[in-house]
Coordinates of C-alpha atoms in Angstrom, one line a residue:
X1 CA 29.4 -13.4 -15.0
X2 CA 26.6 -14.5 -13.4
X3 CA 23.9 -12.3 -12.7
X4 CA 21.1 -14.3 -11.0
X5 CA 19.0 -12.8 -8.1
X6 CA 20.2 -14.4 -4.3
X7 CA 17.4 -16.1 -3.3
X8 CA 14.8 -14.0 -1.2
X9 CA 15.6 -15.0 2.8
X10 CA 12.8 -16.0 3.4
X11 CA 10.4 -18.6 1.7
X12 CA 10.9 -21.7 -1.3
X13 CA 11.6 -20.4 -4.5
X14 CA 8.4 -20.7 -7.0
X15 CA 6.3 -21.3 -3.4
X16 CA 3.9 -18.7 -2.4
X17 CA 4.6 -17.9 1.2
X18 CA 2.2 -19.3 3.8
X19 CA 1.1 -18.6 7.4
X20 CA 4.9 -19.9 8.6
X21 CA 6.9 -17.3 6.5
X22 CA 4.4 -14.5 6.9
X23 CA 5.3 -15.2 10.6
X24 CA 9.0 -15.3 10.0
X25 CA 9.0 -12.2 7.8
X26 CA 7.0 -10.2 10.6
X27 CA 9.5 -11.7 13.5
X28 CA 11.9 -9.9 11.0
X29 CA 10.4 -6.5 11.8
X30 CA 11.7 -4.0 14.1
X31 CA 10.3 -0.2 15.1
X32 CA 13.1 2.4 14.1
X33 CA 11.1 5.7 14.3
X34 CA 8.3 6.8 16.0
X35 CA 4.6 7.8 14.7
X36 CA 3.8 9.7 18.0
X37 CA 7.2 12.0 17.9
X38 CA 7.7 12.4 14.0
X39 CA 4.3 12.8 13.1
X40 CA 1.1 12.8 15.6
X41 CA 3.1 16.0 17.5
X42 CA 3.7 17.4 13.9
X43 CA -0.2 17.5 13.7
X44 CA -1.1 18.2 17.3
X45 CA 0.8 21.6 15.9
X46 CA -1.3 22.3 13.7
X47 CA -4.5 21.9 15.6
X48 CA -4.9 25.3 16.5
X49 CA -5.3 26.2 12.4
X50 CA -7.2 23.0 11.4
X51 CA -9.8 20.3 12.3
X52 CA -8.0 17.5 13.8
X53 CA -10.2 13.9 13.8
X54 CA -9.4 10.1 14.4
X55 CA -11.1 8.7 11.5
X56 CA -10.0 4.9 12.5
X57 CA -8.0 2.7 14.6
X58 CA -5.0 0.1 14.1
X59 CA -4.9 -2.8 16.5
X60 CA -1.6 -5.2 15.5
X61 CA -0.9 -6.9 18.7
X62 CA 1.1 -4.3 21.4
X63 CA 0.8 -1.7 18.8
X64 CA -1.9 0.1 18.2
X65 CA -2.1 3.4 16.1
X66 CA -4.6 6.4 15.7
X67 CA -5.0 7.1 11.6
X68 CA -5.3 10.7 11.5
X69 CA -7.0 13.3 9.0
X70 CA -6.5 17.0 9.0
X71 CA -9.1 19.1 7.7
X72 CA -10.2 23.2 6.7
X73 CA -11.1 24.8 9.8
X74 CA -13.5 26.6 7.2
X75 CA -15.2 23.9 5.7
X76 CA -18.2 24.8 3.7
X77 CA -20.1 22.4 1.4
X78 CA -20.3 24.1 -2.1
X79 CA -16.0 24.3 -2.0
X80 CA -14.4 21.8 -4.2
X81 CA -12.6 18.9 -1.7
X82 CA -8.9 18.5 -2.4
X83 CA -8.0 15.5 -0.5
X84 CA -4.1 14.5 -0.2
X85 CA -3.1 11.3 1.0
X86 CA 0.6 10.9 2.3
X87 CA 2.2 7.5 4.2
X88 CA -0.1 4.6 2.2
X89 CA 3.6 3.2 2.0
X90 CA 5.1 4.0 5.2
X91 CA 8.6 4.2 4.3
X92 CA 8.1 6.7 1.8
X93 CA 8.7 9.3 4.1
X94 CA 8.6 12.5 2.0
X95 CA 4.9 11.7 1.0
X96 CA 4.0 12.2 4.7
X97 CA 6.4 15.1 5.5
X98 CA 5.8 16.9 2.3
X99 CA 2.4 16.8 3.2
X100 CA 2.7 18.2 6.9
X101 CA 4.7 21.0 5.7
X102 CA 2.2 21.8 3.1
X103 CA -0.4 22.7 6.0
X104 CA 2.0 23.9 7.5
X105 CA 3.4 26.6 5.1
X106 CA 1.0 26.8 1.6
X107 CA -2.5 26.0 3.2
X108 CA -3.7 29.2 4.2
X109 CA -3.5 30.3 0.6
X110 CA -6.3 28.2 -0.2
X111 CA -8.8 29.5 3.0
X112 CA -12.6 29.6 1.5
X113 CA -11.3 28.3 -1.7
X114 CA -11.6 24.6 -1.1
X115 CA -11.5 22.1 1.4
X116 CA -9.1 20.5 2.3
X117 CA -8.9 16.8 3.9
X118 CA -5.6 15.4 4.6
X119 CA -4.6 12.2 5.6
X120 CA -0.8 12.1 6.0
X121 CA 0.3 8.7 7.3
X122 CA -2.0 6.2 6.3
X123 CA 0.1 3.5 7.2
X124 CA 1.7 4.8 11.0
X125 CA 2.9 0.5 11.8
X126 CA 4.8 0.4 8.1
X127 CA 6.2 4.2 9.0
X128 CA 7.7 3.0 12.4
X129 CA 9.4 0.2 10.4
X130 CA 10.5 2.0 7.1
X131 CA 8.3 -0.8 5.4
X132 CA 6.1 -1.2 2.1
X133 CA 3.2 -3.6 3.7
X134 CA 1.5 -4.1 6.9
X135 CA 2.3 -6.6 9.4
X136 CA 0.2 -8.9 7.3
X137 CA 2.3 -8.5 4.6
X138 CA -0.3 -6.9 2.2
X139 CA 0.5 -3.8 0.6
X140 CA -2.4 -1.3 1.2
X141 CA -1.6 0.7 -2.4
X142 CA -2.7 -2.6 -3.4
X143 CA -6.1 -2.5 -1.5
X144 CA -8.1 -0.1 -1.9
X145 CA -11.0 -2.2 -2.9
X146 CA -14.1 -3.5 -1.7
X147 CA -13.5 -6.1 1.0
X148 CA -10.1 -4.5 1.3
X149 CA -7.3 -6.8 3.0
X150 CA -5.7 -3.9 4.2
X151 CA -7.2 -1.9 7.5
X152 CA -5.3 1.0 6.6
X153 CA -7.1 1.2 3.2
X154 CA -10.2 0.0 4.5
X155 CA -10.5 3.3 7.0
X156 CA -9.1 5.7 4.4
X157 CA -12.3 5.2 1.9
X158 CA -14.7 5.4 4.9
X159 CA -13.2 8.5 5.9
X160 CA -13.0 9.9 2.2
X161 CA -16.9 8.0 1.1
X162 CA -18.9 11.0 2.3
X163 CA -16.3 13.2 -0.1
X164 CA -15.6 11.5 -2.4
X165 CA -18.1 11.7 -5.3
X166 CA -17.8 15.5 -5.2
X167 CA -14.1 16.2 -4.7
X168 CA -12.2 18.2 -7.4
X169 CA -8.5 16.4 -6.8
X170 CA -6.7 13.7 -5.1
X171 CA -3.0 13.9 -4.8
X172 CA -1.4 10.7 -3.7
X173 CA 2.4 11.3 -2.2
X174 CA 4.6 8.7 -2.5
X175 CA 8.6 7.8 -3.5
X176 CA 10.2 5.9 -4.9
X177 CA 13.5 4.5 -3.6
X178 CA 16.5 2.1 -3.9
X179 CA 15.0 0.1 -1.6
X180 CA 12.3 -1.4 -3.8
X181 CA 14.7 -2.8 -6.2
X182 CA 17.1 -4.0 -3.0
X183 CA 14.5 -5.6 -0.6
X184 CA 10.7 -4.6 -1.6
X185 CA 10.3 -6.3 -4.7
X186 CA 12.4 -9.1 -4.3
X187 CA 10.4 -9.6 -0.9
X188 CA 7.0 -9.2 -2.8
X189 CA 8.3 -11.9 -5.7
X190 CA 9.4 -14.5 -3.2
X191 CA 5.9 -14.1 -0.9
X192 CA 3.6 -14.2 -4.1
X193 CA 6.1 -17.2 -5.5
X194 CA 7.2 -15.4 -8.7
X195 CA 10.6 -15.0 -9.9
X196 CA 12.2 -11.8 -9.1
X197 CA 13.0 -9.8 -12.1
X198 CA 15.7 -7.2 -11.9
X199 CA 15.0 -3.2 -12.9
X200 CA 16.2 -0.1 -12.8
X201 CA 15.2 2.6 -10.3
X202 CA 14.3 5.7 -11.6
X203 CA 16.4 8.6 -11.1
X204 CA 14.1 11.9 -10.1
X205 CA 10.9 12.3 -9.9
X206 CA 7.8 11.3 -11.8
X207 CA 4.0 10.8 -11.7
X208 CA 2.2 8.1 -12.0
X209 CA -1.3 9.5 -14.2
X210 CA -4.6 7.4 -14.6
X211 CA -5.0 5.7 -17.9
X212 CA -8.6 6.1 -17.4
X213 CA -8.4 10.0 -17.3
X214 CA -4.8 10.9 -18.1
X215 CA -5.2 14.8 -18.0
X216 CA -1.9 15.5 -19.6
X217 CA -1.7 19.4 -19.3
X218 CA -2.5 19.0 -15.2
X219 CA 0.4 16.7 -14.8
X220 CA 2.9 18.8 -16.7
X221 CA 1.9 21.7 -14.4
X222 CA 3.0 19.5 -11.5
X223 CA 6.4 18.6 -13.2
X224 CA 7.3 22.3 -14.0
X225 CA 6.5 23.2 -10.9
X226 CA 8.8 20.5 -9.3
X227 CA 11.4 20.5 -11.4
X228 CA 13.7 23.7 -9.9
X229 CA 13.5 22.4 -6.5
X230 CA 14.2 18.3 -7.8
X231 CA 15.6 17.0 -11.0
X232 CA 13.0 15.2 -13.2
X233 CA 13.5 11.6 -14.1
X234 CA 14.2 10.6 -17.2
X235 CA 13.2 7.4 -19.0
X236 CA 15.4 4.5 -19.5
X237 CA 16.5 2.9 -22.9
X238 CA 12.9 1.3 -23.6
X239 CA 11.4 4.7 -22.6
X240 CA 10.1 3.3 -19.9
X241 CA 10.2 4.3 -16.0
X242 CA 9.4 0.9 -14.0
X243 CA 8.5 -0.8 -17.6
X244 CA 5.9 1.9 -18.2
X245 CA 5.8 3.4 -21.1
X246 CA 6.5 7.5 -20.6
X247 CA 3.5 9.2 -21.9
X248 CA 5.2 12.6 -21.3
X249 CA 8.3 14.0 -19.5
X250 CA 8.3 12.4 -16.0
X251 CA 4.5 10.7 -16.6
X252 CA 3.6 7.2 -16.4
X253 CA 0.0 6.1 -16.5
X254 CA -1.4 3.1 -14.7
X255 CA -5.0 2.2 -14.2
X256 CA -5.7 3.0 -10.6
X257 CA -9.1 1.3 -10.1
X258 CA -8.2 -1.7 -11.4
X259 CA -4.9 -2.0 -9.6
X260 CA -5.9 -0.9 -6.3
X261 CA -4.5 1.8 -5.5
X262 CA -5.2 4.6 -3.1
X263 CA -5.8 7.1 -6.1
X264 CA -8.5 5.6 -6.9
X265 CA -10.5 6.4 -3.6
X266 CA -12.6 9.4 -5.3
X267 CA -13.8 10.6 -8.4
X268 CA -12.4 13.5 -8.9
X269 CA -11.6 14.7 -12.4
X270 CA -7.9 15.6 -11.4
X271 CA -6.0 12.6 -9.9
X272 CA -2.0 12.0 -9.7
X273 CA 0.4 9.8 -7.6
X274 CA 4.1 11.6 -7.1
X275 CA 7.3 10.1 -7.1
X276 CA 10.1 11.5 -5.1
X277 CA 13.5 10.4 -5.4
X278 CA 15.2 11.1 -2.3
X279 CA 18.3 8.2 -2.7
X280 CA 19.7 10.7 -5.2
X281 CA 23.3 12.5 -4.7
X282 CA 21.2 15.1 -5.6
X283 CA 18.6 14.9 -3.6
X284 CA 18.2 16.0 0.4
X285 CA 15.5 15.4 2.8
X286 CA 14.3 19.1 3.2
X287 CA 14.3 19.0 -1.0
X288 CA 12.1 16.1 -1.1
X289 CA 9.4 17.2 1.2
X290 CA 9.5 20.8 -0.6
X291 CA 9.5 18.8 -3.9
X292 CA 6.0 17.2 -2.3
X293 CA 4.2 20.6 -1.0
X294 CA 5.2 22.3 -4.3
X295 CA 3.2 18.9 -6.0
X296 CA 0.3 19.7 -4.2
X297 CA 0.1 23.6 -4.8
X298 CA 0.9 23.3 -8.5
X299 CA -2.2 20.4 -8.5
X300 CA -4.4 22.4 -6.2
X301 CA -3.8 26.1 -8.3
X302 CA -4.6 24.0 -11.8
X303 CA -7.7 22.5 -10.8
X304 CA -9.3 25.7 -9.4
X305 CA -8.1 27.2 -12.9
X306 CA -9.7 24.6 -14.7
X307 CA -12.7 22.8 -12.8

């Protein structure tokens, strides 16, 4: 039987795309939601409870984009920041939703406890077209770096630099979904002229923990905490999830500086990316985004019991 890969669409086999298939792979694109409806009147909402602020701006062509960040009407300088970050991949649409209902329905909780800066859709052009990357083709989880390729990323760590040396956790919401084995990772193999490898997608949710500062205990709080509202993913044969090794049930570790991504934007002592898995038989919308808000709460209530 013969199980090799179909040939990415677009591009030469072993070539790294150039200027002509970047162009051919954005003429490819097409808007299938909207920022402004789903999301910016989700937050015009909640501007009666919270400090609303345009903290940059996305210019691509005929689109352009406000980035938005949310942040504790009471605001006071000696509470611990808890930023959350949803949308870095714009198709991952629990990580922006789970966020929004978390202000929505857990925030007040944590009123002149810390503050709170949210950034729930970091990447509004990828969200309108369900995509991983910009319409450059660079992935901003990939990015967040000095010189950054990425606007989104750039505009997120000026927004989070004045914050970010004192802030007491970052929680990074993202999924994980059939998708990336089906278009997103073959597309990123044929534009960075690798061979495409075949995996496995994980089936639940996980974390993804920095190697640098694993804090086991804090991400096991998350998973119980998750795990009656969304089934926990197990890992594979090799005891692996995505060819990382599982540290603990549903934790993977990567290190974040070094790889880029957006959990890596502060230095807070508590930091964790979620997973959601919302292709599962198992799994519904509503779950996913209550699966994300419950991430944050269980993150937020173990760092003010242990900072």
């Amino acid at each position: 039987m013969n199980t090799t890969p179909t040939p990415y669409p677009i591009g030469t086999p072993g070539t790294p795309w150039g200027d002509a298939e970047r162009a051919e792979w954005l003429s490819r694109q097409t808007r299938q939601r909207s920022y402004e409806s789903e999301v910016l009147s989700v937050i015009e909402r909640l501007r009666p409870r919270f400090d609303v602020e345009e903290y940059g701006h996305l210019d691509y062509g005929s689109d352009d984009y406000p980035l938005m960040a949310i942040r504790s009407r009471d605001w006071r300088d000696e509470l611990p920041v808890v930023l959350i970050t949803g949308g870095v991949h714009g198709y991952e649409t629990s990580g922006v939703h789970g966020g929004l209902q978390f202000l929505d329905q857990h925030a007040e909780a944590y009123a002149g406890r810390v503050n709170l800066l949210v950034a729930p859709c970091v990447s509004p052009w990828a969200y309108e077209r369900i995509h991983r990357w910009n319409p450059n083709a660079v992935d901003p989880n990939r990015s967040f770096r000095e010189d950054s390729p990425a606007e989104e990323s750039a505009a997120l760590m000026r927004l989070v630099a004045p914050v970010g040396d004192g802030a007491l956790l970052h929680i990074d919401l993202h999924e994980t979904t059939d998708t990336d084995e089906s278009e997103f990772r073959p597309a990123l193999a044929a534009r960075d002229g690798k061979p495409f490898e075949p995996g496995g997608i994980p089936d639940g949710f996980y974390l993804v923990a920095d190697s640098e500062n694993p804090q086991p205990e804090f991400q096991q709080a998350i998973i119980e905490a998750v795990e009656p509202i969304t089934h926990i993913a197990p890992a594979d044969d090799s005891g692996e999830i995505f060819g990382s090794t599982v540290v603990a049930r549903g934790v993977i570790q990567y290190p974040l500086s070094q790889l880029g991504l957006c959990a890596s934007v502060t230095r807070a002592p508590y930091k964790t990316t979620t997973e959601v898995y919302p292709d599962s038989s198992r799994s519904t919308p509503e779950q996913c985004n209550t699966a994300q808000a419950a991430a944050v709460c269980a993150a937020i209530d173990y760092a003010l019991a242990n900072q």
